[in-house]
mmCIF file of C-alpha atoms in Angstrom:
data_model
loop_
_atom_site.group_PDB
_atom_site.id
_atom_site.type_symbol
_atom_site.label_atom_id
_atom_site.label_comp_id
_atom_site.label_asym_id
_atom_site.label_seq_id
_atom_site.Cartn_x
_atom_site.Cartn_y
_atom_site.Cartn_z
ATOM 1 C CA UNK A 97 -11.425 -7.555 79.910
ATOM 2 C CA UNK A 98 -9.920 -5.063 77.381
ATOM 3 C CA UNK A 99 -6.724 -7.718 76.697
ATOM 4 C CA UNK A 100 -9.333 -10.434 76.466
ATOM 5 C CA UNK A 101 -11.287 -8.747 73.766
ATOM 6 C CA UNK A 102 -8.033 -7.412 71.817
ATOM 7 C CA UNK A 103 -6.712 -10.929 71.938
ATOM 8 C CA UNK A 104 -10.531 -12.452 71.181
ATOM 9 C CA UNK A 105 -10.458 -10.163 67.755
ATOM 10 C CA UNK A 106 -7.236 -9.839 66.410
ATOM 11 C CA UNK A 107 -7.325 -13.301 64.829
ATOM 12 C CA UNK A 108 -10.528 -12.147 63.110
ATOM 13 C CA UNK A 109 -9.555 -8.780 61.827
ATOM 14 C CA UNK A 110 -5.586 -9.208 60.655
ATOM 15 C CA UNK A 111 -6.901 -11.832 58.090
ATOM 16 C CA UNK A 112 -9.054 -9.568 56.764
ATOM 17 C CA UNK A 113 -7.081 -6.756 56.828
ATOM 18 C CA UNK A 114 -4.528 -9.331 54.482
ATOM 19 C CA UNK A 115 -7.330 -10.240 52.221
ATOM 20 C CA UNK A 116 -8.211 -6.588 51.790
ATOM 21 C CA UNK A 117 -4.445 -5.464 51.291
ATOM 22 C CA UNK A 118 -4.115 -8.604 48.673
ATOM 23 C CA UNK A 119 -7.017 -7.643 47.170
ATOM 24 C CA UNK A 120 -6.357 -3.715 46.700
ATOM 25 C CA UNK A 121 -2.684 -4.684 45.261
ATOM 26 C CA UNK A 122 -4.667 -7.954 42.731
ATOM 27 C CA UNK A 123 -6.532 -5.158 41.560
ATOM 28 C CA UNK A 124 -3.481 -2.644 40.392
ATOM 29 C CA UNK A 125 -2.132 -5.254 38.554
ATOM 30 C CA UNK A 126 -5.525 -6.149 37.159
ATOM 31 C CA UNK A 127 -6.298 -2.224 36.274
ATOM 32 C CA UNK A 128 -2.241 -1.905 34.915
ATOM 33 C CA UNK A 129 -2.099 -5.100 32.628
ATOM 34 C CA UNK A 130 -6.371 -3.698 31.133
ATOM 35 C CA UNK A 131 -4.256 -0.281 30.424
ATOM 36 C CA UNK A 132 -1.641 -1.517 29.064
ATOM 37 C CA UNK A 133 -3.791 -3.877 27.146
ATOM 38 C CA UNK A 134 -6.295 -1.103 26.181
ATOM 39 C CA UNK A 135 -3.309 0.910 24.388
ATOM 40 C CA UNK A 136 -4.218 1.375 20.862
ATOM 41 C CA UNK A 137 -1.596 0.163 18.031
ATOM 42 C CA UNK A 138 -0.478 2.805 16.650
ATOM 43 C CA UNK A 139 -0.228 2.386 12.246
ATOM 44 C CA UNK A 140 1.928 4.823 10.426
ATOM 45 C CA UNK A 141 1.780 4.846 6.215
ATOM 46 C CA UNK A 142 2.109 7.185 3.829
ATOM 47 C CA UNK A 143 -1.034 9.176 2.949
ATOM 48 C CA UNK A 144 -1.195 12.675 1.829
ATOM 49 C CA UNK A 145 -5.030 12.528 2.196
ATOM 50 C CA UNK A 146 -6.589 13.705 -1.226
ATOM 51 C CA UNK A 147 -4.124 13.998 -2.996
ATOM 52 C CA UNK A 148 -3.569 10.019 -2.006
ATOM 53 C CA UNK A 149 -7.156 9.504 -2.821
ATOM 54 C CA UNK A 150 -6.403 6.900 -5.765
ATOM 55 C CA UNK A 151 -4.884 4.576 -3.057
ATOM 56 C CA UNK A 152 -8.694 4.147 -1.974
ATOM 57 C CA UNK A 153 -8.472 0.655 -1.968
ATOM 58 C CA UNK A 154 -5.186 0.072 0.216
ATOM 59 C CA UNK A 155 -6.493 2.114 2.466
ATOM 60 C CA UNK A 156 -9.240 0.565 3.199
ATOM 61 C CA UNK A 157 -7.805 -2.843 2.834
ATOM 62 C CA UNK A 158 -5.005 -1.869 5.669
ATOM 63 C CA UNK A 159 -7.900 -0.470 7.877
ATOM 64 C CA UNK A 160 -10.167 -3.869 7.440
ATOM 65 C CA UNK A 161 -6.853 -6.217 8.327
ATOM 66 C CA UNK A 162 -6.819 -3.814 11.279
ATOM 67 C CA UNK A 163 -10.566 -4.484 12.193
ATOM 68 C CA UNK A 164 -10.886 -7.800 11.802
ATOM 69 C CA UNK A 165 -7.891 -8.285 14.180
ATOM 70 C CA UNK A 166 -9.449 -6.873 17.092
ATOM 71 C CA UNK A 167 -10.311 -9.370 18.763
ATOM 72 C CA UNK A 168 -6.389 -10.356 19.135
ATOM 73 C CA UNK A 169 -4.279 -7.079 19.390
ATOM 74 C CA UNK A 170 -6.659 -4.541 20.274
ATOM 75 C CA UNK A 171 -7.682 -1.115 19.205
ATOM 76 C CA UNK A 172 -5.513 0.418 17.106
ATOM 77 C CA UNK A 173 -4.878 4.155 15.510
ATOM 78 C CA UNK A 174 -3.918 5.648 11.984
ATOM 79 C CA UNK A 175 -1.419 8.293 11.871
ATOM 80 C CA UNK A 176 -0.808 9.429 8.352
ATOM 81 C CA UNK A 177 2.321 10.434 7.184
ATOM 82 C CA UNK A 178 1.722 13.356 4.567
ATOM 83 C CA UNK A 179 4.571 14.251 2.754
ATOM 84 C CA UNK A 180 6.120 12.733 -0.397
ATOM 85 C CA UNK A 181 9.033 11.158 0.343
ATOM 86 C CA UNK A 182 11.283 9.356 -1.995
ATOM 87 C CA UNK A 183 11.455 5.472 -2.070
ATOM 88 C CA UNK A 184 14.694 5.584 -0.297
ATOM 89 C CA UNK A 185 13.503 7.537 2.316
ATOM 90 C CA UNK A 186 10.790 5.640 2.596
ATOM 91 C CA UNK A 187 12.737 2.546 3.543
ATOM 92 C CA UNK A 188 15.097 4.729 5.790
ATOM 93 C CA UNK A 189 11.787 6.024 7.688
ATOM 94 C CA UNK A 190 10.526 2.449 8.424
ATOM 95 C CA UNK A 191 13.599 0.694 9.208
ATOM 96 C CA UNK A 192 13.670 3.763 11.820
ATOM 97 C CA UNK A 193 10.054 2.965 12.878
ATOM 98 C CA UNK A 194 8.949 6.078 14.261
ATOM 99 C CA UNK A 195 7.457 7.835 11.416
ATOM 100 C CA UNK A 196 6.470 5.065 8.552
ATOM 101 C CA UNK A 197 5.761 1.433 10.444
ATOM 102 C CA UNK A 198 3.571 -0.190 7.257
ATOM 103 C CA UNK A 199 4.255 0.397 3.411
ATOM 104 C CA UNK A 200 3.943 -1.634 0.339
ATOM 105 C CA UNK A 201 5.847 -2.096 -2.152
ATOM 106 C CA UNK A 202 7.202 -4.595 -4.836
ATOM 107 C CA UNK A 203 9.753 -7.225 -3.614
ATOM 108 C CA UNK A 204 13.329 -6.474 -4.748
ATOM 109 C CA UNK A 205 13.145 -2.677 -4.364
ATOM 110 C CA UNK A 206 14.647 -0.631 -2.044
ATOM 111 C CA UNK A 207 11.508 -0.794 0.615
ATOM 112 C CA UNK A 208 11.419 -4.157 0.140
ATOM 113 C CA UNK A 209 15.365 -4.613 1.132
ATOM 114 C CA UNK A 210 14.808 -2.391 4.222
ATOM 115 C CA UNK A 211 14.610 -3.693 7.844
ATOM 116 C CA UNK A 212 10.813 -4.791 7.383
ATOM 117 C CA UNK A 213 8.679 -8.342 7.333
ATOM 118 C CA UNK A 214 7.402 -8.531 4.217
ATOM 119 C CA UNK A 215 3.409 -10.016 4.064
ATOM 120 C CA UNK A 216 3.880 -11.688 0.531
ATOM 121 C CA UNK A 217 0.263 -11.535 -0.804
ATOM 122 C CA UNK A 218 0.036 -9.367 -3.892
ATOM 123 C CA UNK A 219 -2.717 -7.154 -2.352
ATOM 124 C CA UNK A 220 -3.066 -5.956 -6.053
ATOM 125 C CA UNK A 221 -3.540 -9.482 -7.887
ATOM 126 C CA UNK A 222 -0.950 -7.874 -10.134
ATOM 127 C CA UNK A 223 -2.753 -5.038 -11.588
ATOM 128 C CA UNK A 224 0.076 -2.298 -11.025
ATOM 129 C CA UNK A 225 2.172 -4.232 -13.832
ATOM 130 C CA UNK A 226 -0.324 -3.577 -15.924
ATOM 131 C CA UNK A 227 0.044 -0.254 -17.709
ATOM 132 C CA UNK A 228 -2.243 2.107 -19.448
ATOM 133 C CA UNK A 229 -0.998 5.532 -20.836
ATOM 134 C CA UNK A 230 -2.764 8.984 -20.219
ATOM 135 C CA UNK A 231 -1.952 10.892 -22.839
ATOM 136 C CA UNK A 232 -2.307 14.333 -24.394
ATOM 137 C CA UNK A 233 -3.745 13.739 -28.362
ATOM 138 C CA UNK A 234 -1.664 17.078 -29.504
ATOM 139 C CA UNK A 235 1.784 14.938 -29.306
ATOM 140 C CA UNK A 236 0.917 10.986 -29.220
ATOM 141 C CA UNK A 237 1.189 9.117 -32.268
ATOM 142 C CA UNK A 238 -1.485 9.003 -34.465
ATOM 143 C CA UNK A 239 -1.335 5.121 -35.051
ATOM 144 C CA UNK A 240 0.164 3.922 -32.079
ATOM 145 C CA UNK A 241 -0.217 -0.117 -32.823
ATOM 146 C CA UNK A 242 2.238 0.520 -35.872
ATOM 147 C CA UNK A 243 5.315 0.930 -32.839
ATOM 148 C CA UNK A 244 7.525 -1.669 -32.728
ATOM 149 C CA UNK A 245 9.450 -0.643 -29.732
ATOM 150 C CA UNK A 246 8.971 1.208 -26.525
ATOM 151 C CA UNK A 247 11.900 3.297 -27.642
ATOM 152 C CA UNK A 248 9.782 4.833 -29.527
ATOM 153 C CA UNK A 249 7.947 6.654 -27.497
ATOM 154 C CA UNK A 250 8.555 9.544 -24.413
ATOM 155 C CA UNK A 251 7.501 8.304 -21.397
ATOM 156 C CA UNK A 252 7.144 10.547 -17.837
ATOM 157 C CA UNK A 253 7.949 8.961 -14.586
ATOM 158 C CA UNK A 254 7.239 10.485 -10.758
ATOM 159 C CA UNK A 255 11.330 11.358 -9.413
ATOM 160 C CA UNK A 256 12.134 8.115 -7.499
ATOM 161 C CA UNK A 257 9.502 6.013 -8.585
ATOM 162 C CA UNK A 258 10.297 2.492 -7.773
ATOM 163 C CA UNK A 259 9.566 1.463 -12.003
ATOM 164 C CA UNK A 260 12.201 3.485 -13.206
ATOM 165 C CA UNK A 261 14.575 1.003 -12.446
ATOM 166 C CA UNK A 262 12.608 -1.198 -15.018
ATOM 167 C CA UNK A 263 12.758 0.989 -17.718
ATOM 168 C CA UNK A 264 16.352 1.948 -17.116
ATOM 169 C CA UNK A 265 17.067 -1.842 -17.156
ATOM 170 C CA UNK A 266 15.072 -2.224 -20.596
ATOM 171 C CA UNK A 267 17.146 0.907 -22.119
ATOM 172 C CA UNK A 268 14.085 3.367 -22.120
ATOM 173 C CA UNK A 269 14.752 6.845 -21.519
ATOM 174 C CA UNK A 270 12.631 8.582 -18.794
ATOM 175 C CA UNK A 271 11.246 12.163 -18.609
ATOM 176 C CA UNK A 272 10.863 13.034 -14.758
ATOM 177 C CA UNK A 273 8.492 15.138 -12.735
ATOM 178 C CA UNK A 274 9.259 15.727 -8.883
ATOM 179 C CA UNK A 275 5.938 15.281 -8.340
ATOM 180 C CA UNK A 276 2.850 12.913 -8.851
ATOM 181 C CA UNK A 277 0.896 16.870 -9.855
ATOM 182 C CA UNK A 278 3.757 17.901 -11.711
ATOM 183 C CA UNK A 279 3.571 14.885 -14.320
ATOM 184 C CA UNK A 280 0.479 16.056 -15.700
ATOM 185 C CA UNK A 281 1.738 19.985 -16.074
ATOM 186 C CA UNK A 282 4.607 18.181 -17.999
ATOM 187 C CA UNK A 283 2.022 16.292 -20.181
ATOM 188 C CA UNK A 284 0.411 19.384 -20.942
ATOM 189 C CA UNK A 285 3.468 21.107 -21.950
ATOM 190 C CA UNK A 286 3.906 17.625 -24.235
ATOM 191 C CA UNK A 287 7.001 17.446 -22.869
ATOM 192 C CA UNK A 288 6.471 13.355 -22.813
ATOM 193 C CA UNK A 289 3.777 11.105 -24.774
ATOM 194 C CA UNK A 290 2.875 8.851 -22.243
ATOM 195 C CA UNK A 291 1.777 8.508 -18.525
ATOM 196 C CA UNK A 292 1.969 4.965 -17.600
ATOM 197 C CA UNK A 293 0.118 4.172 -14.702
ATOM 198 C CA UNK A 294 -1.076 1.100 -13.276
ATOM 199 C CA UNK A 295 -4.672 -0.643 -14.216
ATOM 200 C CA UNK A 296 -6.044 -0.144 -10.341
ATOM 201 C CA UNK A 297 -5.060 3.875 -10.724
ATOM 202 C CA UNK A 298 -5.657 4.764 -14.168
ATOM 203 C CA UNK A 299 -9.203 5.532 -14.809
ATOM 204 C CA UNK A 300 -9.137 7.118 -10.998
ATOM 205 C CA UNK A 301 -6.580 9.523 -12.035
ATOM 206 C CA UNK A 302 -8.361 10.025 -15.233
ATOM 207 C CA UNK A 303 -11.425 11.071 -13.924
ATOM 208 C CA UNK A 304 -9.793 13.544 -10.957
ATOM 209 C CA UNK A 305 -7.848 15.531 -13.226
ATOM 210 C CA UNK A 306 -9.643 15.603 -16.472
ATOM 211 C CA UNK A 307 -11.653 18.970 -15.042
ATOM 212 C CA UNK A 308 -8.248 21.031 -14.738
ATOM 213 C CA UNK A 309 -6.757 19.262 -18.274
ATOM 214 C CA UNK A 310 -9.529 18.567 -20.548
ATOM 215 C CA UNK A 311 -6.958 17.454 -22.871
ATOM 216 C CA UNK A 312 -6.428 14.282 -20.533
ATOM 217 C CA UNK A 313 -7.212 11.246 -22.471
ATOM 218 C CA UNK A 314 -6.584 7.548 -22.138
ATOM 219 C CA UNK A 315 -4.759 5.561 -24.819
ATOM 220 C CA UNK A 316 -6.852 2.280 -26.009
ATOM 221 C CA UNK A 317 -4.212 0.906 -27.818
ATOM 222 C CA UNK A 318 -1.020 -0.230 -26.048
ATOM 223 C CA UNK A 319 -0.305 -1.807 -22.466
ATOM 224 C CA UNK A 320 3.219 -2.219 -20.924
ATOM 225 C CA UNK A 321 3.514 -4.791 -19.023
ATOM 226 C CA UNK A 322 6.053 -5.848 -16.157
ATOM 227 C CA UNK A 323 5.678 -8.720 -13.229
ATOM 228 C CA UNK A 324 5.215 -6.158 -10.388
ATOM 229 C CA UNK A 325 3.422 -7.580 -7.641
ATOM 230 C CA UNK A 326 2.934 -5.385 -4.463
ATOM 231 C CA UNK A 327 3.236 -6.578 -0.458
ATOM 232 C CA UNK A 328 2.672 -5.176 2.616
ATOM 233 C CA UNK A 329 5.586 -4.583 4.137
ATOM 234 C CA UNK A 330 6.137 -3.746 8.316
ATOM 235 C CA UNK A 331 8.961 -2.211 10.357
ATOM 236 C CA UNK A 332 10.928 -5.202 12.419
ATOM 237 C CA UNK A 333 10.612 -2.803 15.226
ATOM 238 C CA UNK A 334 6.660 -3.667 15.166
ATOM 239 C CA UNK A 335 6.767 -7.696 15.154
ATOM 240 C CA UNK A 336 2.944 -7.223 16.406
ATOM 241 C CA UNK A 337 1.890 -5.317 13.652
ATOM 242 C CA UNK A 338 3.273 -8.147 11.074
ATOM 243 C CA UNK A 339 1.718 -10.972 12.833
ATOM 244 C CA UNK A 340 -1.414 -8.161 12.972
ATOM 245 C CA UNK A 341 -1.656 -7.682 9.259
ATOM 246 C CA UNK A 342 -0.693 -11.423 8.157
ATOM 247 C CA UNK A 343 -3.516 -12.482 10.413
ATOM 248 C CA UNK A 344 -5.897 -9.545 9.356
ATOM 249 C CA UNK A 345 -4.799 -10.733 5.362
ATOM 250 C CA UNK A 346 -5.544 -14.596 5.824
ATOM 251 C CA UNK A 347 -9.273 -13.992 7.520
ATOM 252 C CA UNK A 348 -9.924 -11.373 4.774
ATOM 253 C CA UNK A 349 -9.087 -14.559 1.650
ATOM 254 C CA UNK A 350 -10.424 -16.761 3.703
ATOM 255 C CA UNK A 351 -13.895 -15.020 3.836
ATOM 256 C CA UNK A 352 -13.891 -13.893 0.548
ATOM 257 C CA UNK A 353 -14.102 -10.627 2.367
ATOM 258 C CA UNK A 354 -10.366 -9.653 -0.085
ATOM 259 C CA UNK A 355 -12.051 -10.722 -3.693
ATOM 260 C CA UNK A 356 -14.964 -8.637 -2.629
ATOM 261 C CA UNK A 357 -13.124 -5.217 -2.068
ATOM 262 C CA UNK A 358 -10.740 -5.826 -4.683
ATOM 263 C CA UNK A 359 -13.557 -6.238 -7.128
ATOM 264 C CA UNK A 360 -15.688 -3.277 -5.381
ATOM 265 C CA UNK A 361 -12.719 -0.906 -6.247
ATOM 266 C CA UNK A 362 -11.363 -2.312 -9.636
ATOM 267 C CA UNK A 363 -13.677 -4.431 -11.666
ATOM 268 C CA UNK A 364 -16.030 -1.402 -13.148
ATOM 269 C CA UNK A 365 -12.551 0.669 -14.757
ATOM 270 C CA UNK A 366 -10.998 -2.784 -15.659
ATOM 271 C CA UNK A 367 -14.059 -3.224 -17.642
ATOM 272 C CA UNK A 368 -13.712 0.248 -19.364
ATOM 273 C CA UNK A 369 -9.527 -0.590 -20.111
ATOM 274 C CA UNK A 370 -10.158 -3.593 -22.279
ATOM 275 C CA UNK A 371 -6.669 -5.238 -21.625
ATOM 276 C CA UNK A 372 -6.826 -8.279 -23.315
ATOM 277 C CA UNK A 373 -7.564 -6.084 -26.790
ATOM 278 C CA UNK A 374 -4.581 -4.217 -26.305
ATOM 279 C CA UNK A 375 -0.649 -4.435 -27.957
ATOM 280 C CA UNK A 376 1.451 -5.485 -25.173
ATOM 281 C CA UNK A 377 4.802 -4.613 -25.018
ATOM 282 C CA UNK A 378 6.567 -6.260 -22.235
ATOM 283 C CA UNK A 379 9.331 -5.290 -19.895
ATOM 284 C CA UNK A 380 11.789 -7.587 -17.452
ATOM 285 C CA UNK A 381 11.928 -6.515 -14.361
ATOM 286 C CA UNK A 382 15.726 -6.485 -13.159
ATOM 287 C CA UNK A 383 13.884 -6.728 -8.944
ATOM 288 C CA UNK A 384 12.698 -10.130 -9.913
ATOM 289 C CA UNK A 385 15.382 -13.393 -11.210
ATOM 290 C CA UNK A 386 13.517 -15.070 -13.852
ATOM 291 C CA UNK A 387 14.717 -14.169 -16.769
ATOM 292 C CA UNK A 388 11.841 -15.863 -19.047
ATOM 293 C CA UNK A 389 9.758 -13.219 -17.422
ATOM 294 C CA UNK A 390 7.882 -11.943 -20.522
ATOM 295 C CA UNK A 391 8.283 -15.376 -22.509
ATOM 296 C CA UNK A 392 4.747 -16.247 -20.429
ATOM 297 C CA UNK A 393 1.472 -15.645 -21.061
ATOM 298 C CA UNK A 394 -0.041 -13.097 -19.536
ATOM 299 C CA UNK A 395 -3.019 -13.691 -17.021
ATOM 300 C CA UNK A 396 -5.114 -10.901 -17.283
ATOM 301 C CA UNK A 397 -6.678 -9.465 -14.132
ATOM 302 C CA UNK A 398 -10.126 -8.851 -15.433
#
């Protein structure tokens, strides 16, 4: 009787006993592949917090191409890098991958030449070309529209900023400050007449660090002007995180989501700077070929 019943339910259990084996093993894979899914993308850019804080709008440009791409790649995490690296290093750090993964930066310069993929939508519109001075009214001239040449005037560059190569190129001596803070210790000292700095930082900058120097004022007169335009650029080692941020980019134009931040963070101050009323003195930019660069009109960003 006891062989009958073994032999009466073996057929019945050893097919279950396979469907529950299958079943346990369908369900690692199942639980792996969700983990490995779940894994948040990790971001790394350059960010020294506030002391970064007039990069506002990048910021939260990068983190809305990042949200609006859930859907596709997943959660994803910021890790700031907060030091102040030179541009070289820069583009040594992302090529490498493991510190910097995202950065922008003008094409033609040194991050731009690095191992990266290069997103080529000015995520600026232009507005870093265009370039206001802060000054200090103890040593800038007293009728500034009466120069005829930038050589006329001291100008104070960051060490390793990517625009010196401009003014190099255009023959324009450069005082330098190893720091972003430094610049304005430098101004103070008048060791320079003019802070150039870009039409989306300007009025920012102005309003941070007129408290600790009252002096800090903002010329109305002149604008240089170079074609500058500024991309998001991505380590090769992180092809997802291109095809992340190109996607993110295109569904932010696309639903008018882009003209809406830009013009959130910039429209009020490019208001205030009054570009189009200004003398322009234009410089070519030795990171882009045309040569005719500053025999066009200029297209104003306001």
């Amino acid at each position: 009787m006891a062989k009958i019943r073994l032999h009466n339910f073996l057929p019945v259990w050893l097919p279950l006993l396979w469907l529950l084996s299958g079943s346990t093993h369908g369900n690692t894979q199942t639980a792996t592949t969700a983990s490995a899914t779940a894994t948040p993308m990790v971001v790394r850019y350059y960010d020294r917090g506030l002391k970064d804080a007039r990069h506002a709008y990048k910021f939260e440009l990068i983190k809305r191409i990042l949200e609006v791409t859930r859907t596709e790649f997943g959660d994803y995490t910021i890790v700031p890098f907060g030091e102040e690296p030179s541009a070289k290093r820069q583009a040594l750090l992302i090529t490498e991958g493991q510190i910097l993964n995202l950065l922008w930066a003008s094409p033609g310069t040194v991050i731009a030449r690095a191992e990266v993929h290069t997103i080529p939508v000015d995520i600026l519109r232009g507005l870093l070309g265009y370039r206001v001075c802060l000054i200090n009214p103890a040593n800038f001239p007293e009728h500034p529209r009466e120069l005829t040449s930038l050589h006329q005037l001291s100008i104070g560059q960051g060490l390793n900023w990517q625009d010196i190569e401009i003014y190099k190129h255009n023959g324009i001596a450069l005082k330098q400050a190893p720091t972003f803070e430094a610049l304005f210790d430098m101004l103070a000292a008048k060791r320079f007449q003019c802070l150039p700095l870009g039409a989306d930082e300007v009025m920012y900058t102005l309003r941070d660090k007129k408290a600790q120097y009252p002096f800090l004022t903002l010329d109305n007169n002149l604008l240089i002007y170079y074609n500058y335009p500024i991309y998001l650029h991505v380590s090769k080692k992180f092809p997802q995180l291109a095809q992340r941020v190109e996607l993110g980019l295109k569904k932010l134009q696309e639903s008018g989501e882009f003209t809406r931040l830009f013009n959130q963070h910039h429209a009020a101050d490019l208001a205030q700077l009054n570009l189009r009323q200004r003398k322009v003195f234009c410089l070519p930019s030795p990171y882009l070929p045309d040569a005719q660069q500053c025999d066009k009109s200029l297209s104003f960003p306001d």
